[in-house]
């Protein structure tokens, strides 16, 4: 019974044995996610989530707002906000965004139970390991088929992490995972719309819900994963998954360390970050005049050149998933920032001109799955190129420098918090393992929230 085998591995993970580097990465990931959530707190999709269901007051803070809701509503709102600007971290194993799914439910439980910062870190690391190990058994077919793994696989990380923080025994953890099978959802056809961040909010909520239902004694099928009409056959299909890959090697090393998570440098789909780095480097080194560009060719792994990345940018939101728009911004402005995903920036004539000049060439070299080469042909007839093997922020192989992580957090959090509050909250996050109560963190966020 796969759910029980997964639960046994979840239970066997021991915080005392975790590599100190894993705790550092966990703190960075949680800090980055909270910054992104504060940034997205006022997004229209977050506002819709907070009004459509008419949530009732409760003990759990809605980040960036001066009110509290019940556990499930707060998890949904914070998960949605955290993904609203598509600036949150990604996982190579999961082919999605793990932290934004796992942390919202953990914060809700931690506030309700007065859990410590160390307990929160433990549950996060366990949740991430669960999500990514399950993902290893179904990807990349699962991703390429059209499922949104952030939601369809992230939910298992949320359920596992929440079950860990609730102190559930193996059998109840197994039931939480099996309940999640029936709550998993999200397809990539909705990328570029507000429904994508809603996927994150619902998965965060549903993972927490599954753990809470299991805690109440609600049981699910012990073969919910491997049944002939279970998760693996329905979501992937015969011959496209590997149960052994799900079960082997837990914590040796933790997925958080190898291959690790990627913290975004740019507020857009991660598939294009290597190409952005290459384009910015090329523009600076060759002093390219954007008006002199006549052709741009971007060479990337075929897996990065999926339909949602090749779409034209027609709105500020779906521009986040447009390779041509990101390339044009990088070559015209020498940067890709939050301001470039506002409506007025999208219609910049210089950007629109370069967008029309961009072509792509796919390759199948799996050793270069996130790198990119950008070649630019100029009016003179000269062609200049730059290659980036791994975008900055790409896990342990190219970590985002500490100063850049802090700068990103301050930029994001400043949209909701006072400047003094941003600094205080970041410092608390960097010392999360020392907090006697996670409530210290959420109270600091609440106290410094403007408006």
XYZ file of C-alpha atoms in Angstrom:
451
model
C 0.000 0.000 0.000
C 1.830 3.033 -1.319
C 0.225 5.644 0.935
C 1.360 3.743 4.020
C 4.874 3.245 2.630
C 5.090 6.990 2.017
C 3.765 7.682 5.509
C 6.423 5.449 7.051
C 9.139 7.399 5.288
C 7.599 10.692 6.341
C 7.518 9.545 9.966
C 11.109 8.320 9.822
C 12.550 11.716 8.892
C 14.321 13.182 11.923
C 14.912 16.905 12.400
C 17.948 16.205 14.570
C 19.709 14.550 11.622
C 18.992 17.220 9.023
C 22.060 18.798 7.472
C 22.461 22.400 8.720
C 22.479 23.460 5.069
C 18.916 22.166 4.788
C 17.814 24.439 7.628
C 19.452 27.380 5.885
C 17.703 26.600 2.607
C 14.392 26.101 4.414
C 14.662 29.519 6.061
C 15.546 31.156 2.741
C 12.610 29.473 1.014
C 10.105 30.408 3.720
C 11.385 33.997 3.807
C 11.120 34.255 0.030
C 7.597 32.835 0.056
C 6.429 35.221 2.773
C 7.866 38.151 0.847
C 6.013 37.031 -2.276
C 2.821 36.628 -0.246
C 3.080 40.155 1.129
C 3.582 41.352 -2.452
C 0.468 39.493 -3.643
C -1.729 40.381 -0.664
C -3.526 43.114 -2.583
C -3.752 41.298 -5.943
C -7.255 41.070 -7.448
C -7.311 37.270 -7.190
C -6.434 37.466 -3.487
C -9.188 40.012 -2.953
C -11.645 37.733 -4.748
C -10.713 34.767 -2.565
C -11.234 36.903 0.531
C -14.688 38.071 -0.516
C -16.416 35.343 -2.519
C -16.659 32.831 0.317
C -17.331 35.445 3.022
C -14.803 33.886 5.409
C -15.324 34.163 9.142
C -12.815 35.597 11.638
C -10.373 33.172 13.237
C -6.908 32.879 14.801
C -4.752 32.843 11.641
C -3.214 35.915 10.039
C -3.836 36.777 6.408
C -0.377 38.067 5.503
C -0.363 41.697 4.436
C -3.841 42.285 5.861
C -4.847 43.460 9.285
C -7.283 40.653 9.998
C -7.324 36.967 10.855
C -9.397 34.053 9.580
C -9.944 30.381 10.273
C -7.225 27.914 9.342
C -8.572 26.827 5.956
C -9.522 30.308 4.766
C -6.180 31.785 5.820
C -4.286 28.988 4.074
C -6.232 29.534 0.860
C -5.757 33.310 0.927
C -2.036 33.138 1.722
C -1.393 30.422 -0.853
C -3.169 32.426 -3.533
C -1.354 35.637 -2.631
C 2.007 33.880 -2.575
C 1.621 32.775 -6.180
C -0.270 35.815 -7.488
C 2.802 37.435 -9.061
C 4.534 34.142 -10.000
C 7.647 35.256 -8.137
C 7.855 32.340 -5.657
C 10.378 29.496 -5.660
C 10.370 26.392 -7.849
C 11.509 22.772 -7.575
C 13.191 20.873 -10.382
C 11.926 17.547 -9.044
C 8.368 18.776 -8.680
C 8.387 20.921 -11.839
C 6.392 23.412 -9.829
C 6.317 25.754 -6.854
C 6.492 23.853 -3.553
C 6.883 26.386 -0.749
C 3.773 28.392 -1.574
C 1.693 25.221 -1.168
C 3.341 23.872 1.976
C 3.846 26.947 4.174
C 0.322 28.467 4.332
C -1.182 25.445 6.091
C 1.825 25.190 8.390
C 1.473 28.828 9.434
C -2.215 28.265 10.163
C -1.519 25.221 12.356
C 1.468 26.872 14.025
C -0.600 29.878 15.045
C -3.452 27.726 16.312
C -1.132 25.400 18.296
C 1.627 27.838 19.307
C 4.229 25.735 17.472
C 7.867 26.815 17.562
C 9.944 28.031 14.649
C 11.957 24.802 14.736
C 8.755 22.757 14.474
C 7.694 24.846 11.486
C 11.062 24.261 9.779
C 10.851 20.538 10.459
C 7.346 20.276 8.988
C 8.366 22.317 5.943
C 11.393 20.126 5.189
C 9.278 16.978 5.639
C 6.519 18.356 3.403
C 8.976 19.309 0.692
C 10.603 15.873 0.808
C 7.214 14.189 0.460
C 6.093 16.338 -2.474
C 9.344 15.993 -4.384
C 9.735 12.242 -3.792
C 6.227 11.596 -5.099
C 7.030 13.915 -7.997
C 10.143 11.953 -8.913
C 7.940 8.966 -9.618
C 5.580 10.742 -12.027
C 7.621 13.486 -13.722
C 8.234 14.699 -16.258
C 5.358 12.948 -17.987
C 2.972 14.385 -15.386
C 4.147 17.932 -16.164
C 4.210 17.519 -19.925
C 0.765 15.939 -19.983
C -0.681 19.240 -18.830
C -1.143 18.905 -15.074
C 0.008 21.814 -12.914
C 2.340 20.020 -10.461
C 2.392 22.985 -8.088
C -1.163 21.969 -7.225
C -1.475 18.310 -8.200
C 1.765 17.269 -6.468
C 2.224 20.142 -4.059
C -0.940 19.128 -2.231
C 0.849 15.996 -0.975
C 3.618 18.138 0.464
C 1.047 20.329 2.184
C -0.768 17.303 3.601
C 2.468 15.656 4.776
C 3.844 18.827 6.332
C 0.578 19.606 8.095
C 0.284 16.017 9.313
C 3.816 16.276 10.697
C 3.071 19.529 12.539
C -0.131 18.012 13.921
C 1.864 15.015 15.199
C -0.215 12.429 13.310
C 0.808 8.740 13.456
C 1.683 6.758 10.331
C -1.823 5.477 9.615
C -3.338 8.951 9.767
C -0.550 10.390 7.603
C -1.353 7.698 5.037
C -5.026 8.656 5.155
C -4.140 12.351 4.759
C -2.199 11.509 1.592
C -4.998 9.299 0.276
C -7.615 11.974 0.997
C -5.423 14.402 -0.956
C -5.651 12.129 -3.996
C -9.305 13.110 -4.333
C -8.558 16.807 -3.810
C -5.673 17.193 -6.265
C -6.432 19.408 -9.272
C -5.040 22.030 -11.623
C -4.290 22.115 -15.363
C -1.802 24.253 -17.261
C -4.340 25.541 -19.765
C -5.168 28.197 -17.157
C -1.612 29.546 -17.037
C -1.517 33.266 -17.717
C -4.828 33.826 -15.926
C -5.713 34.491 -12.254
C -6.715 30.829 -11.948
C -3.053 29.764 -11.777
C -2.470 31.383 -8.366
C -5.870 30.084 -7.294
C -4.467 26.575 -7.907
C -1.875 27.335 -5.217
C -4.426 28.645 -2.744
C -6.734 25.677 -3.181
C -3.902 23.153 -2.924
C -2.609 24.800 0.260
C -6.109 24.741 1.712
C -6.878 21.200 0.593
C -3.615 19.753 1.899
C -4.374 21.249 5.302
C -7.970 20.051 5.048
C -6.832 16.497 4.277
C -4.550 16.443 7.323
C -7.276 17.824 9.578
C -9.782 15.266 8.291
C -7.305 12.452 8.916
C -6.768 13.803 12.425
C -10.527 13.487 12.953
C -10.336 9.810 12.054
C -11.621 10.036 8.479
C -10.206 7.183 6.399
C -9.473 6.886 2.687
C -8.585 3.999 0.402
C -5.219 2.471 1.315
C -4.569 2.002 -2.418
C -5.672 5.477 -3.539
C -2.403 5.934 -5.420
C -1.858 2.561 -7.105
C -5.477 1.425 -7.669
C -6.402 0.753 -11.296
C -8.467 3.933 -11.080
C -6.179 5.672 -8.623
C -3.918 8.708 -8.825
C -1.080 7.148 -10.788
C -3.213 5.597 -13.525
C -5.637 8.503 -13.808
C -3.171 11.394 -13.658
C -0.263 9.737 -15.488
C -1.260 6.440 -17.105
C 0.234 2.994 -17.475
C 3.973 2.893 -18.066
C 4.558 6.562 -17.205
C 5.327 6.352 -13.479
C 7.799 4.564 -11.240
C 6.830 3.718 -7.659
C 10.382 2.695 -6.788
C 11.584 6.213 -7.565
C 9.043 7.527 -5.054
C 10.228 5.243 -2.291
C 13.995 5.106 -2.702
C 16.542 7.344 -1.009
C 14.446 9.543 1.255
C 16.650 12.094 2.971
C 19.838 10.732 1.408
C 20.258 13.534 0.593
C 17.159 15.632 1.117
C 15.694 16.919 -2.134
C 16.026 20.389 -0.604
C 19.795 19.968 -1.034
C 19.953 17.930 -4.237
C 18.750 19.078 -6.690
C 17.354 21.776 -4.388
C 14.907 24.605 -4.884
C 15.324 27.662 -7.092
C 14.609 31.141 -5.782
C 13.492 33.444 -8.551
C 15.480 36.491 -9.552
C 12.809 37.639 -12.011
C 9.001 37.845 -11.490
C 8.037 35.535 -14.349
C 7.920 31.877 -15.365
C 11.122 30.138 -14.297
C 11.644 28.340 -17.610
C 12.935 31.551 -19.199
C 15.293 32.724 -16.431
C 18.409 31.262 -18.038
C 17.584 33.048 -21.275
C 16.974 36.323 -19.410
C 20.366 36.043 -17.702
C 22.031 35.396 -21.060
C 20.250 38.299 -22.769
C 21.106 40.789 -20.025
C 24.733 39.627 -20.011
C 24.935 39.907 -23.808
C 23.394 43.392 -23.864
C 25.861 44.657 -21.270
C 29.000 43.010 -22.644
C 28.384 43.946 -26.277
C 26.748 47.318 -25.553
C 23.859 46.390 -27.823
C 21.634 49.165 -29.110
C 18.094 47.669 -29.089
C 17.237 49.673 -32.207
C 19.985 47.832 -34.107
C 18.632 44.341 -33.362
C 17.407 42.482 -36.443
C 17.046 38.901 -35.200
C 17.155 37.034 -31.876
C 17.451 33.255 -31.506
C 16.957 31.577 -28.124
C 18.186 27.989 -27.767
C 16.723 26.107 -24.804
C 15.741 22.595 -23.748
C 12.569 21.426 -25.443
C 10.979 20.999 -21.993
C 11.274 24.748 -21.391
C 9.621 25.616 -24.707
C 6.107 24.480 -23.908
C 2.998 26.194 -25.332
C 2.423 28.489 -22.357
C 5.969 29.875 -22.734
C 5.674 30.423 -26.493
C 2.417 32.358 -26.223
C 2.416 35.997 -27.241
C 2.046 38.531 -24.431
C -1.434 40.024 -24.621
C -1.870 41.139 -21.017
C 0.334 42.126 -18.107
C -0.461 38.801 -16.460
C 0.142 36.402 -19.327
C 3.279 38.377 -20.222
C 4.802 36.574 -17.234
C 4.654 33.383 -19.292
C 5.882 34.820 -22.582
C 9.466 34.059 -23.586
C 9.400 36.710 -26.306
C 8.271 39.422 -23.888
C 10.896 38.513 -21.270
C 13.607 38.502 -23.945
C 12.495 41.843 -25.329
C 12.506 43.429 -21.857
C 15.961 42.040 -21.133
C 17.406 43.306 -24.419
C 15.648 46.677 -24.394
C 15.897 47.549 -20.695
C 18.753 45.365 -19.489
C 16.486 44.180 -16.679
C 13.235 42.328 -15.993
C 11.443 43.732 -12.943
C 8.008 43.911 -11.380
C 7.397 47.221 -13.165
C 7.782 45.507 -16.529
C 4.636 43.493 -15.844
C 2.381 46.520 -15.657
C 0.050 47.269 -18.574
C 1.892 50.383 -19.750
C 5.211 48.532 -19.999
C 3.685 45.828 -22.188
C 2.884 48.360 -24.914
C 6.333 49.950 -25.092
C 7.012 50.266 -28.880
C 10.668 49.254 -28.511
C 9.704 46.108 -26.633
C 6.968 45.256 -29.114
C 9.420 45.615 -32.014
C 12.009 43.257 -30.485
C 9.324 40.744 -29.484
C 8.505 40.243 -33.150
C 12.139 39.382 -33.942
C 12.532 36.466 -31.535
C 12.783 32.847 -32.668
C 13.470 29.683 -30.678
C 15.458 26.507 -31.284
C 14.879 23.487 -29.020
C 17.414 20.894 -27.912
C 17.191 17.642 -25.926
C 20.381 17.761 -23.857
C 19.171 16.875 -20.352
C 22.470 18.032 -18.853
C 21.526 21.535 -19.986
C 17.851 21.599 -19.067
C 17.697 25.120 -17.583
C 20.571 26.799 -19.406
C 20.104 28.937 -22.502
C 21.993 30.463 -25.396
C 20.873 33.774 -26.858
C 22.157 34.964 -30.250
C 21.478 38.461 -31.575
C 21.984 39.540 -35.189
C 22.533 43.287 -35.639
C 22.038 45.758 -38.493
C 25.748 45.403 -39.256
C 25.252 41.707 -40.030
C 27.281 40.671 -37.003
C 25.865 37.981 -34.706
C 26.822 37.967 -31.022
C 25.939 35.257 -28.510
C 25.942 34.480 -24.801
C 25.396 31.191 -23.006
C 24.287 30.676 -19.398
C 24.559 27.131 -18.058
C 22.356 27.752 -15.033
C 20.326 30.828 -14.094
C 21.308 32.629 -10.914
C 19.149 31.292 -8.107
C 19.175 27.742 -9.491
C 19.456 25.819 -6.240
C 22.802 24.875 -4.697
C 24.528 24.978 -8.095
C 23.950 28.741 -8.483
C 22.393 30.088 -5.267
C 20.927 33.557 -5.079
C 23.402 35.637 -3.023
C 22.231 36.462 0.503
C 22.198 40.198 -0.222
C 20.020 39.653 -3.285
C 17.598 37.454 -1.317
C 17.248 40.169 1.311
C 16.829 42.872 -1.344
C 14.104 40.872 -3.046
C 12.307 40.325 0.267
C 12.493 44.022 1.152
C 11.160 45.010 -2.275
C 8.259 42.569 -2.080
C 7.380 43.071 1.574
C 7.543 46.857 1.332
C 4.311 46.775 -0.673
C 2.502 45.784 2.556
C 4.797 46.502 5.519
C 6.611 49.515 6.904
C 10.329 49.707 6.117
C 11.204 49.012 9.740
C 8.762 46.107 9.757
C 10.341 44.598 6.626
C 13.752 44.521 8.280
C 12.399 43.147 11.557
C 10.417 40.381 9.866
C 13.338 39.360 7.665
C 15.602 39.081 10.696
C 13.015 36.928 12.477
C 12.829 34.645 9.443
C 16.597 34.263 9.317
C 16.494 33.160 12.964
C 13.358 31.064 12.639
C 14.810 27.996 14.368
C 15.253 30.074 17.540
C 11.665 31.330 17.817
C 9.836 29.822 20.766
C 6.553 30.522 18.985
C 5.791 31.094 15.326
C 3.292 33.614 16.631
C 6.217 35.982 17.220
C 6.692 36.104 13.470
C 3.053 36.580 12.485
C 2.502 39.186 15.199
C 5.476 41.157 13.872
C 4.027 40.981 10.364
C 0.603 42.076 11.616
C 1.994 44.959 13.682
C 3.923 46.421 10.748
C 1.210 45.975 8.117
C 0.150 49.315 6.714
C -3.509 50.333 6.380
